Short mmCIF file of C-alpha atoms and ligand atoms in Angstrom, two decimals:
data_model
loop_
_atom_site.label_atom_id
_atom_site.label_comp_id
_atom_site.label_asym_id
_atom_site.label_seq_id
_atom_site.Cartn_x
_atom_site.Cartn_y
_atom_site.Cartn_z
CA UNK A 1 -19.53 -18.32 -10.77
CA UNK A 2 -16.99 -20.87 -11.93
CA UNK A 3 -13.96 -19.72 -9.98
CA UNK A 4 -10.67 -20.41 -11.78
CA UNK A 5 -8.69 -17.49 -10.26
CA UNK A 6 -6.71 -19.76 -8.00
CA UNK A 7 -6.63 -23.20 -6.39
CA UNK A 8 -6.90 -21.33 -3.05
CA UNK A 9 -10.63 -20.55 -3.51
CA UNK A 10 -11.87 -24.06 -2.68
CA UNK A 11 -14.36 -24.56 0.17
CA UNK A 12 -14.31 -27.47 2.55
CA UNK A 13 -16.24 -30.46 1.24
CA UNK A 14 -18.93 -32.00 3.43
CA UNK A 15 -16.60 -34.77 4.54
CA UNK A 16 -13.94 -32.28 5.41
CA UNK A 17 -16.34 -30.20 7.52
CA UNK A 18 -17.33 -33.33 9.38
CA UNK A 19 -13.69 -34.23 10.04
CA UNK A 20 -13.02 -30.69 11.28
CA UNK A 21 -16.06 -30.74 13.56
CA UNK A 22 -15.09 -34.14 14.97
CA UNK A 23 -11.42 -33.21 15.57
CA UNK A 24 -9.90 -33.87 18.93
CA UNK A 25 -8.48 -30.56 20.22
CA UNK A 26 -5.91 -29.26 22.65
CA UNK A 27 -3.74 -26.14 22.85
CA UNK A 28 -1.09 -26.33 20.19
CA UNK A 29 1.11 -23.58 21.67
CA UNK A 30 1.27 -25.66 24.81
CA UNK A 31 2.08 -28.61 22.52
CA UNK A 32 -0.96 -30.80 23.35
CA UNK A 33 -3.28 -30.54 20.39
CA UNK A 34 -3.34 -34.19 19.25
CA UNK A 35 -4.67 -33.48 15.78
CA UNK A 36 -1.92 -30.98 15.00
CA UNK A 37 0.62 -33.44 16.29
CA UNK A 38 -0.88 -36.10 14.05
CA UNK A 39 -0.70 -33.84 11.01
CA UNK A 40 2.95 -32.80 11.75
CA UNK A 41 4.03 -36.45 12.19
CA UNK A 42 2.18 -37.55 9.07
CA UNK A 43 3.73 -34.80 6.97
CA UNK A 44 7.26 -35.42 8.28
CA UNK A 45 6.82 -39.08 7.40
CA UNK A 46 5.41 -38.45 3.96
CA UNK A 47 8.23 -35.98 3.11
CA UNK A 48 10.91 -38.19 4.58
CA UNK A 49 12.00 -35.59 7.19
CA UNK A 50 12.55 -35.85 10.95
CA UNK A 51 9.96 -33.26 11.95
CA UNK A 52 7.39 -30.79 10.70
CA UNK A 53 5.67 -27.69 12.09
CA UNK A 54 2.14 -26.53 11.09
CA UNK A 55 1.79 -22.83 10.11
CA UNK A 56 -1.14 -20.67 9.19
CA UNK A 57 0.18 -19.95 5.67
CA UNK A 58 2.74 -20.98 3.09
CA UNK A 59 4.37 -17.60 3.41
CA UNK A 60 5.01 -18.22 7.09
CA UNK A 61 6.35 -21.71 6.45
CA UNK A 62 8.80 -20.30 3.89
CA UNK A 63 9.79 -17.41 6.11
CA UNK A 64 10.43 -19.70 9.08
CA UNK A 65 12.72 -21.62 6.71
CA UNK A 66 14.56 -18.50 5.70
CA UNK A 67 14.77 -17.17 9.27
CA UNK A 68 16.08 -20.49 10.59
CA UNK A 69 18.78 -20.81 7.95
CA UNK A 70 19.97 -17.33 7.00
CA UNK A 71 21.57 -14.81 9.39
CA UNK A 72 21.41 -11.06 8.74
CA UNK A 73 23.78 -10.07 5.92
CA UNK A 74 24.03 -13.62 4.59
CA UNK A 75 22.73 -14.42 1.16
CA UNK A 76 19.64 -16.29 0.08
CA UNK A 77 19.95 -17.44 -3.57
CA UNK A 78 16.72 -18.03 -5.41
CA UNK A 79 15.14 -17.86 -8.86
CA UNK A 80 14.31 -14.39 -10.15
CA UNK A 81 10.53 -14.88 -10.09
CA UNK A 82 10.32 -17.10 -7.01
CA UNK A 83 7.34 -16.72 -4.71
CA UNK A 84 9.65 -16.08 -1.70
CA UNK A 85 11.18 -13.15 -3.59
CA UNK A 86 8.22 -11.91 -5.54
CA UNK A 87 5.04 -12.53 -3.51
CA UNK A 88 5.99 -12.47 0.16
CA UNK A 89 6.11 -8.73 0.88
CA UNK A 90 9.88 -8.43 0.81
CA UNK A 91 9.98 -10.61 3.89
CA UNK A 92 13.55 -12.03 3.55
CA UNK A 93 14.97 -8.53 3.91
CA UNK A 94 12.23 -7.04 6.14
CA UNK A 95 12.19 -9.90 8.69
CA UNK A 96 15.62 -11.52 8.55
CA UNK A 97 18.08 -9.10 6.95
CA UNK A 98 18.73 -11.66 4.26
CA UNK A 99 20.49 -10.43 1.20
CA UNK A 100 18.85 -11.91 -1.88
CA UNK A 101 20.76 -12.97 -4.97
CA UNK A 102 18.66 -13.85 -8.00
CA UNK A 103 19.31 -16.74 -10.35
CA UNK A 104 17.93 -16.57 -13.91
CA UNK A 105 15.61 -19.56 -14.46
CA UNK A 106 14.08 -21.34 -17.41
CA UNK A 107 10.51 -22.16 -16.54
CA UNK A 108 11.48 -21.52 -12.92
CA UNK A 109 14.21 -24.23 -12.98
CA UNK A 110 17.97 -23.94 -13.22
CA UNK A 111 21.16 -26.07 -13.08
CA UNK A 112 24.30 -25.63 -11.05
CA UNK A 113 25.94 -23.56 -13.89
CA UNK A 114 23.34 -20.78 -13.27
CA UNK A 115 23.85 -20.95 -9.48
CA UNK A 116 27.62 -20.95 -9.81
CA UNK A 117 27.52 -17.79 -11.92
CA UNK A 118 25.40 -16.06 -9.27
CA UNK A 119 27.39 -17.36 -6.26
CA UNK A 120 29.48 -14.68 -4.58
CA UNK A 121 33.17 -15.50 -4.16
CA UNK A 122 34.55 -16.24 -0.72
CA UNK A 123 35.85 -12.70 -0.17
CA UNK A 124 35.13 -9.93 2.36
CA UNK A 125 33.42 -7.85 -0.33
CA UNK A 126 30.48 -10.22 -0.60
CA UNK A 127 27.59 -11.57 1.37
CA UNK A 128 28.22 -15.16 2.46
CA UNK A 129 25.76 -17.54 0.71
CA UNK A 130 23.74 -19.51 3.28
CA UNK A 131 20.62 -20.89 1.60
CA UNK A 132 19.59 -21.91 -1.90
CA UNK A 133 15.80 -22.04 -2.48
CA UNK A 134 13.95 -23.97 -5.15
CA UNK A 135 10.22 -23.82 -6.08
CA UNK A 136 8.34 -26.89 -7.29
CA UNK A 137 5.94 -26.52 -9.01
CA UNK A 138 6.86 -22.99 -9.96
CA UNK A 139 3.90 -20.60 -9.58
CA UNK A 140 4.84 -17.74 -11.88
CA UNK A 141 6.18 -20.04 -14.58
CA UNK A 142 2.72 -21.64 -14.82
CA UNK A 143 2.93 -24.72 -12.59
CA UNK A 144 6.15 -25.98 -14.17
CA UNK A 145 7.90 -28.95 -12.58
CA UNK A 146 11.54 -28.52 -11.49
CA UNK A 147 13.07 -31.65 -13.15
CA UNK A 148 14.17 -34.00 -10.42
CA UNK A 149 17.66 -34.62 -11.91
CA UNK A 150 18.20 -30.82 -11.65
CA UNK A 151 16.89 -30.73 -8.06
CA UNK A 152 19.47 -33.39 -7.27
CA UNK A 153 22.26 -31.65 -9.17
CA UNK A 154 21.82 -28.17 -7.66
CA UNK A 155 21.18 -29.51 -4.13
CA UNK A 156 24.26 -31.72 -4.14
CA UNK A 157 26.54 -28.96 -5.42
CA UNK A 158 25.05 -26.33 -3.08
CA UNK A 159 25.59 -28.55 -0.08
CA UNK A 160 29.16 -29.26 -1.21
CA UNK A 161 29.62 -25.46 -1.09
CA UNK A 162 28.30 -25.32 2.48
CA UNK A 163 24.83 -23.98 1.66
CA UNK A 164 21.58 -25.40 2.91
CA UNK A 165 18.72 -26.02 0.50
CA UNK A 166 15.03 -25.12 0.94
CA UNK A 167 12.21 -26.29 -1.34
CA UNK A 168 9.12 -24.12 -1.63
CA UNK A 169 6.78 -27.02 -2.34
CA UNK A 170 3.47 -25.24 -1.96
CA UNK A 171 2.30 -27.38 -4.91
CA UNK A 172 4.69 -30.32 -4.42
CA UNK A 173 1.56 -32.54 -4.26
CA UNK A 174 0.94 -31.67 -7.87
CA UNK A 175 4.51 -32.79 -8.80
CA UNK A 176 3.91 -36.07 -6.96
CA UNK A 177 0.58 -36.74 -8.80
CA UNK A 178 1.90 -35.57 -12.20
CA UNK A 179 5.17 -37.58 -12.11
CA UNK A 180 4.33 -40.53 -9.89
CA UNK A 181 7.53 -39.84 -7.91
CA UNK A 182 7.29 -40.44 -4.15
CA UNK A 183 7.09 -37.28 -2.02
CA UNK A 184 10.06 -38.44 0.08
CA UNK A 185 12.15 -38.87 -3.07
CA UNK A 186 11.20 -35.38 -4.30
CA UNK A 187 12.37 -33.97 -0.93
CA UNK A 188 15.34 -36.28 -0.49
CA UNK A 189 17.96 -33.78 -1.85
CA UNK A 190 16.84 -30.79 0.23
CA UNK A 191 17.14 -29.77 3.93
CA UNK A 192 13.78 -28.12 4.41
CA UNK A 193 10.50 -28.18 2.48
CA UNK A 194 7.29 -26.25 2.79
CA UNK A 195 3.93 -27.60 1.57
CA UNK A 196 0.47 -26.01 1.40
CA UNK A 197 -2.87 -27.63 2.18
CA UNK A 198 -4.90 -24.63 1.12
CA UNK A 199 -4.13 -24.86 -2.59
CA UNK A 200 -5.30 -27.75 -4.74
CA UNK A 201 -5.71 -30.08 -1.79
CA UNK A 202 -8.73 -28.01 -0.77
CA UNK A 203 -8.19 -27.43 2.95
CA UNK A 204 -9.20 -23.96 4.24
CA UNK A 205 -6.03 -23.10 6.22
CA UNK A 206 -2.47 -24.16 6.67
CA UNK A 207 0.93 -25.26 5.56
CA UNK A 208 3.82 -27.25 6.99
CA UNK A 209 7.54 -26.77 7.13
CA UNK A 210 9.50 -30.02 7.35
CA UNK A 211 13.20 -30.71 8.00
CA UNK A 212 15.68 -31.95 10.62
CA UNK A 213 14.76 -31.77 14.33
CA UNK A 214 16.96 -28.81 15.20
CA UNK A 215 15.85 -26.64 12.34
CA UNK A 216 12.14 -27.37 12.93
CA UNK A 217 12.50 -26.69 16.66
CA UNK A 218 13.95 -23.32 15.88
CA UNK A 219 11.33 -22.72 13.17
CA UNK A 220 8.65 -23.33 15.87
CA UNK A 221 10.18 -20.43 17.86
CA UNK A 222 10.08 -18.21 14.83
CA UNK A 223 6.46 -19.23 14.11
CA UNK A 224 5.53 -18.06 17.62
CA UNK A 225 7.52 -14.81 17.17
CA UNK A 226 5.62 -14.11 13.93
CA UNK A 227 2.29 -14.62 15.73
CA UNK A 228 1.63 -18.01 14.10
CA UNK A 229 1.21 -20.01 17.30
CA UNK A 230 -2.47 -21.11 17.14
CA UNK A 231 -4.43 -22.67 20.01
CA UNK A 232 -7.21 -25.14 19.03
CA UNK A 233 -5.64 -25.49 15.61
CA UNK A 234 -6.62 -29.15 15.46
CA UNK A 235 -9.89 -28.21 13.82
CA UNK A 236 -7.82 -26.76 10.94
CA UNK A 237 -5.27 -29.58 10.94
CA UNK A 238 -8.16 -32.04 10.65
CA UNK A 239 -9.09 -30.48 7.35
CA UNK A 240 -5.49 -30.98 6.18
CA UNK A 241 -5.47 -34.62 7.23
CA UNK A 242 -8.77 -35.17 5.47
CA UNK A 243 -7.30 -33.61 2.35
CA UNK A 244 -4.34 -36.00 2.42
CA UNK A 245 -6.63 -38.93 2.77
CA UNK A 246 -9.30 -38.07 0.27
CA UNK A 247 -8.33 -35.16 -2.00
CA UNK A 248 -4.76 -35.77 -3.08
CA UNK A 249 -5.30 -38.22 -5.98
CA UNK A 250 -8.00 -36.04 -7.49
CA UNK A 251 -5.32 -33.43 -8.43
CA UNK A 252 -4.95 -35.52 -11.63
CA UNK A 253 -8.38 -34.24 -12.60
CA UNK A 254 -7.23 -30.61 -12.28
CA UNK A 255 -4.19 -31.46 -14.44
CA UNK A 256 -6.38 -33.01 -17.11
CA UNK A 257 -8.66 -29.92 -17.08
CA UNK A 258 -5.69 -27.56 -17.45
CA UNK A 259 -4.47 -29.71 -20.35
CA UNK A 260 -7.88 -29.35 -22.01
CA UNK A 261 -7.57 -25.60 -21.99
CA UNK A 262 -4.04 -25.71 -23.36
CA UNK A 263 -4.97 -28.15 -26.13
CA UNK A 264 -7.97 -26.02 -27.14
CA UNK A 265 -6.20 -22.64 -27.21
CA UNK A 266 -3.48 -22.31 -29.74
CA UNK A 267 -4.35 -19.55 -32.09
CA UNK A 268 -3.09 -16.10 -32.91
CA UNK A 269 -5.34 -14.26 -30.43
CA UNK A 270 -5.27 -16.52 -27.37
CA UNK A 271 -2.29 -18.76 -26.70
CA UNK A 272 -0.58 -20.67 -23.98
CA UNK A 273 3.12 -19.98 -24.14
CA UNK A 274 4.24 -22.49 -21.55
CA UNK A 275 4.06 -26.30 -21.37
CA UNK A 276 1.08 -27.11 -19.10
CA UNK A 277 2.48 -29.73 -16.78
CA UNK A 278 0.12 -29.45 -13.80
CA UNK A 279 -2.86 -27.29 -12.86
CA UNK A 280 -1.93 -23.75 -13.89
CA UNK A 281 -2.66 -22.25 -17.35
CA UNK A 282 -1.28 -18.81 -18.31
CA UNK A 283 -3.32 -17.56 -21.29
CA UNK A 284 -1.64 -14.78 -23.32
CA UNK A 285 -3.87 -12.30 -25.17
CA UNK A 286 -2.46 -10.79 -28.36
CA UNK A 287 -3.46 -7.21 -29.33
CA UNK A 288 -5.96 -5.80 -30.06
CA UNK A 289 -7.27 -7.76 -27.06
CA UNK A 290 -6.09 -7.27 -23.48
CA UNK A 291 -6.33 -9.07 -20.21
CA UNK A 292 -9.02 -6.82 -18.64
CA UNK A 293 -11.31 -7.19 -21.64
CA UNK A 294 -10.91 -10.96 -21.64
CA UNK A 295 -11.66 -11.10 -17.90
CA UNK A 296 -14.86 -9.12 -18.45
CA UNK A 297 -15.92 -11.40 -21.23
CA UNK A 298 -15.27 -14.50 -19.09
CA UNK A 299 -17.14 -12.94 -16.20
CA UNK A 300 -20.14 -12.29 -18.39
CA UNK A 301 -20.13 -16.08 -19.06
CA UNK A 302 -19.89 -16.89 -15.39
CA UNK A 303 -16.17 -17.60 -15.27
CA UNK A 304 -13.71 -15.85 -12.96
CA UNK A 305 -9.98 -15.73 -13.85
CA UNK A 306 -7.08 -13.59 -12.66
CA UNK A 307 -4.98 -11.04 -14.62
CA UNK A 308 -1.24 -11.51 -14.13
CA UNK A 309 -0.21 -8.65 -16.40
CA UNK A 310 -1.83 -6.44 -19.07
CA UNK A 311 -1.78 -9.25 -21.64
CA UNK A 312 -1.91 -12.38 -19.58
CA UNK A 313 -4.56 -14.14 -17.43
CA UNK A 314 -4.29 -17.18 -15.22
CA UNK A 315 -6.73 -20.05 -14.99
CA UNK A 316 -6.43 -22.76 -12.36
CA UNK A 317 -9.04 -25.51 -12.42
CA UNK A 318 -9.57 -26.90 -8.94
CA UNK A 319 -11.90 -28.82 -6.58
CA UNK A 320 -15.42 -27.67 -7.42
CA UNK A 321 -14.69 -27.13 -11.13
CA UNK A 322 -15.93 -30.32 -12.79
CA UNK A 323 -16.04 -31.41 -16.42
CA UNK A 324 -19.31 -29.55 -17.12
CA UNK A 325 -17.88 -26.38 -15.67
CA UNK A 326 -14.85 -26.89 -17.92
CA UNK A 327 -17.15 -26.96 -20.97
CA UNK A 328 -18.42 -23.56 -19.89
CA UNK A 329 -14.85 -22.25 -19.46
CA UNK A 330 -13.87 -23.45 -22.97
CA UNK A 331 -17.09 -22.07 -24.51
CA UNK A 332 -16.34 -18.67 -22.94
CA UNK A 333 -12.76 -18.62 -24.25
CA UNK A 334 -13.91 -19.70 -27.70
CA UNK A 335 -16.67 -17.14 -27.90
CA UNK A 336 -14.12 -14.46 -27.07
CA UNK A 337 -11.93 -15.66 -29.94
CA UNK A 338 -14.90 -15.77 -32.32
CA UNK A 339 -16.03 -12.30 -31.30
CA UNK A 340 -12.54 -11.02 -32.12
CA UNK A 341 -12.06 -12.94 -35.38
C1 LIG B 1 0.72 -20.02 -2.60
C2 LIG B 1 2.17 -20.15 -2.54
C3 LIG B 1 2.87 -19.95 -1.32
C4 LIG B 1 2.21 -19.61 -0.02
O1 LIG B 1 1.19 -18.76 -0.07
P1 LIG B 1 0.22 -18.44 1.17
O2 LIG B 1 -0.83 -17.66 0.48
O3 LIG B 1 1.05 -17.62 2.16
O4 LIG B 1 -0.24 -19.69 1.78
C5 LIG B 1 4.24 -20.16 -1.32
N1 LIG B 1 4.88 -20.53 -2.46
C6 LIG B 1 4.25 -20.73 -3.63
C7 LIG B 1 4.98 -21.12 -4.81
C8 LIG B 1 2.88 -20.55 -3.70
O5 LIG B 1 2.23 -20.73 -4.88
#
């Protein structure tokens, strides 16, 4: 099966397995796993922050950021389809008592005008805004890039209003590869940033939260409270280090493959309604077709995709999906169109 459901389905490459097997281990909860330390230092350096903490998932990295920066009853402002709001089990309210205020976005991005409209006034009637969260690339918007001038604009204004700023950068690696901008520059305007190794980078487990020393020290306490303190985690961290060394630049290949799908599909039955800027392609099915029927057709051609609605599927080319596999994906999509024509 050619698996294009998500960039989370990748398996460790041979080199990654070897690096994991060879990793020097300790007990990370006691603070002496050298490989985890190495990963945290490396990530803090890459992202231009003072410190980083390794977590089992991106959800936990994001939630440590929320928990460390929002007190119960304070407001977290974020885009209306943000992962933290939409796909994390209601965690901001369930775990931290955070009041969420939604900002309408365009392709997942927004400017200060949109934030200002949503900002509660300084008045006893309202929740005090504490944290603004951005997402780059934006998952639900189809891997869209939050334009850096807007990241700078909203972050500067939010901080001037006394808010802190978090960046959900699960796929920030893709922004770096697509734009050529340095990771530290992408993170420069924000206080905390989360990144995932288990997406396009191809590692099996893990994310990091980076930021200033005090915030990350507190986030480390929250990670333990959430059950995310892992012992010989160096074997996992070694996979992440290997991914940074050998599997970062190849994201450009995923972007080219996503572009191929978008360029090929632009007809009345199957269309791509968003600019494909990185590795995610949302394919819209016009009636009389529907998402389930298209998924079945693709599966019968050996291609797995994911429904994200009754009339939309998602395809994410990733490590393990090469150019030949892409030919099969395009043939499968085209034979669906021909069968419907
Ligand atoms: C995948 C993802 C996460 C984290 O997901 P986990 O499955 O918990 O690792 C966070 N934010 C975005 C935008 C994502 O796409």
